[in-house]
């Protein structure tokens, strides 16, 4: 799992915990939908078909392994 960019985020422990919840869900149920992601993160999460996006960052979920990888962090 890749969390190397999380050190740049203010709430890295909260974000890491949420991503771990996503990984657990995918490993338990085999996939995750947008509604479940919104429930976990407590904000709107949208998908462009390849990645998921929040206001703070974008991430990918490997549906075969359940691993998450942050692909972009937005700086304001």
PDB file of C-alpha atoms in Angstrom:
ATOM      1  CA  UNK A   1       0.000   0.000   0.000  1.00  0.00           C
ATOM      2  CA  UNK A   2       1.322   3.445  -0.824  1.00  0.00           C
ATOM      3  CA  UNK A   3       0.963   6.164   1.791  1.00  0.00           C
ATOM      4  CA  UNK A   4       4.177   8.094   1.096  1.00  0.00           C
ATOM      5  CA  UNK A   5       2.351  11.271   0.048  1.00  0.00           C
ATOM      6  CA  UNK A   6       0.154  11.292   3.132  1.00  0.00           C
ATOM      7  CA  UNK A   7       2.896  12.979   5.150  1.00  0.00           C
ATOM      8  CA  UNK A   8       2.040  16.198   3.304  1.00  0.00           C
ATOM      9  CA  UNK A   9      -1.552  16.196   4.503  1.00  0.00           C
ATOM     10  CA  UNK A  10      -2.756  17.887   7.699  1.00  0.00           C
ATOM     11  CA  UNK A  11      -4.899  14.986   8.805  1.00  0.00           C
ATOM     12  CA  UNK A  12      -2.698  12.136   7.659  1.00  0.00           C
ATOM     13  CA  UNK A  13      -3.811   9.711  10.383  1.00  0.00           C
ATOM     14  CA  UNK A  14      -7.483  10.265   9.609  1.00  0.00           C
ATOM     15  CA  UNK A  15      -6.912   9.899   5.874  1.00  0.00           C
ATOM     16  CA  UNK A  16      -4.783   6.794   6.350  1.00  0.00           C
ATOM     17  CA  UNK A  17      -7.496   5.283   8.544  1.00  0.00           C
ATOM     18  CA  UNK A  18     -10.135   5.975   5.887  1.00  0.00           C
ATOM     19  CA  UNK A  19      -7.992   4.422   3.151  1.00  0.00           C
ATOM     20  CA  UNK A  20      -7.436   1.364   5.337  1.00  0.00           C
ATOM     21  CA  UNK A  21     -11.221   1.122   5.708  1.00  0.00           C
ATOM     22  CA  UNK A  22     -11.497   1.136   1.920  1.00  0.00           C
ATOM     23  CA  UNK A  23      -8.910  -1.663   1.667  1.00  0.00           C
ATOM     24  CA  UNK A  24     -10.746  -3.737   4.292  1.00  0.00           C
ATOM     25  CA  UNK A  25     -14.051  -3.256   2.487  1.00  0.00           C
ATOM     26  CA  UNK A  26     -12.607  -4.293  -0.891  1.00  0.00           C
ATOM     27  CA  UNK A  27     -10.932  -7.343   0.630  1.00  0.00           C
ATOM     28  CA  UNK A  28     -14.130  -8.346   2.442  1.00  0.00           C
ATOM     29  CA  UNK A  29     -16.667  -7.680  -0.337  1.00  0.00           C
ATOM     30  CA  UNK A  30     -14.517  -7.773  -3.475  1.00  0.00           C
ATOM     31  CA  UNK A  31     -15.302  -4.211  -4.562  1.00  0.00           C
ATOM     32  CA  UNK A  32     -16.555  -0.861  -3.336  1.00  0.00           C
ATOM     33  CA  UNK A  33     -19.044   1.563  -4.818  1.00  0.00           C
ATOM     34  CA  UNK A  34     -19.183   5.350  -4.792  1.00  0.00           C
ATOM     35  CA  UNK A  35     -21.818   5.462  -2.056  1.00  0.00           C
ATOM     36  CA  UNK A  36     -19.694   3.355   0.311  1.00  0.00           C
ATOM     37  CA  UNK A  37     -16.699   5.604  -0.402  1.00  0.00           C
ATOM     38  CA  UNK A  38     -18.769   8.680   0.419  1.00  0.00           C
ATOM     39  CA  UNK A  39     -19.845   7.069   3.706  1.00  0.00           C
ATOM     40  CA  UNK A  40     -16.256   6.201   4.636  1.00  0.00           C
ATOM     41  CA  UNK A  41     -14.789   9.604   3.754  1.00  0.00           C
ATOM     42  CA  UNK A  42     -17.760  11.694   4.870  1.00  0.00           C
ATOM     43  CA  UNK A  43     -17.603  13.758   1.691  1.00  0.00           C
ATOM     44  CA  UNK A  44     -18.376  13.483  -1.981  1.00  0.00           C
ATOM     45  CA  UNK A  45     -16.133  11.011  -3.799  1.00  0.00           C
ATOM     46  CA  UNK A  46     -16.423  10.685  -7.552  1.00  0.00           C
ATOM     47  CA  UNK A  47     -14.911   8.373 -10.114  1.00  0.00           C
ATOM     48  CA  UNK A  48     -13.727   9.051 -13.634  1.00  0.00           C
ATOM     49  CA  UNK A  49     -13.670   5.331 -14.372  1.00  0.00           C
ATOM     50  CA  UNK A  50     -10.025   4.835 -13.446  1.00  0.00           C
ATOM     51  CA  UNK A  51      -9.493   6.829 -10.260  1.00  0.00           C
ATOM     52  CA  UNK A  52     -11.530   8.154  -7.381  1.00  0.00           C
ATOM     53  CA  UNK A  53     -11.378  11.819  -6.448  1.00  0.00           C
ATOM     54  CA  UNK A  54     -12.051  13.868  -3.346  1.00  0.00           C
ATOM     55  CA  UNK A  55     -11.525  17.561  -2.740  1.00  0.00           C
ATOM     56  CA  UNK A  56      -8.071  16.846  -1.271  1.00  0.00           C
ATOM     57  CA  UNK A  57      -6.625  14.003  -3.339  1.00  0.00           C
ATOM     58  CA  UNK A  58      -7.119  11.349  -6.003  1.00  0.00           C
ATOM     59  CA  UNK A  59      -6.547   7.653  -5.494  1.00  0.00           C
ATOM     60  CA  UNK A  60      -6.748   4.329  -7.285  1.00  0.00           C
ATOM     61  CA  UNK A  61      -8.057   1.049  -5.931  1.00  0.00           C
ATOM     62  CA  UNK A  62      -6.639  -2.159  -7.342  1.00  0.00           C
ATOM     63  CA  UNK A  63      -9.777  -4.317  -7.430  1.00  0.00           C
ATOM     64  CA  UNK A  64      -7.726  -7.530  -7.550  1.00  0.00           C
ATOM     65  CA  UNK A  65      -5.501  -6.856  -4.533  1.00  0.00           C
ATOM     66  CA  UNK A  66      -7.580  -4.245  -2.713  1.00  0.00           C
ATOM     67  CA  UNK A  67      -4.576  -1.927  -2.438  1.00  0.00           C
ATOM     68  CA  UNK A  68      -4.995   1.842  -2.572  1.00  0.00           C
ATOM     69  CA  UNK A  69      -2.543   4.257  -4.107  1.00  0.00           C
ATOM     70  CA  UNK A  70      -2.749   8.026  -3.864  1.00  0.00           C
ATOM     71  CA  UNK A  71      -2.062   9.425  -7.308  1.00  0.00           C
ATOM     72  CA  UNK A  72      -2.452  13.163  -6.722  1.00  0.00           C
ATOM     73  CA  UNK A  73      -2.651  15.559  -3.795  1.00  0.00           C
ATOM     74  CA  UNK A  74      -4.207  18.934  -4.371  1.00  0.00           C
ATOM     75  CA  UNK A  75      -2.446  21.862  -2.763  1.00  0.00           C
ATOM     76  CA  UNK A  76      -4.377  25.003  -2.012  1.00  0.00           C
TER      77      UNK A  76
END
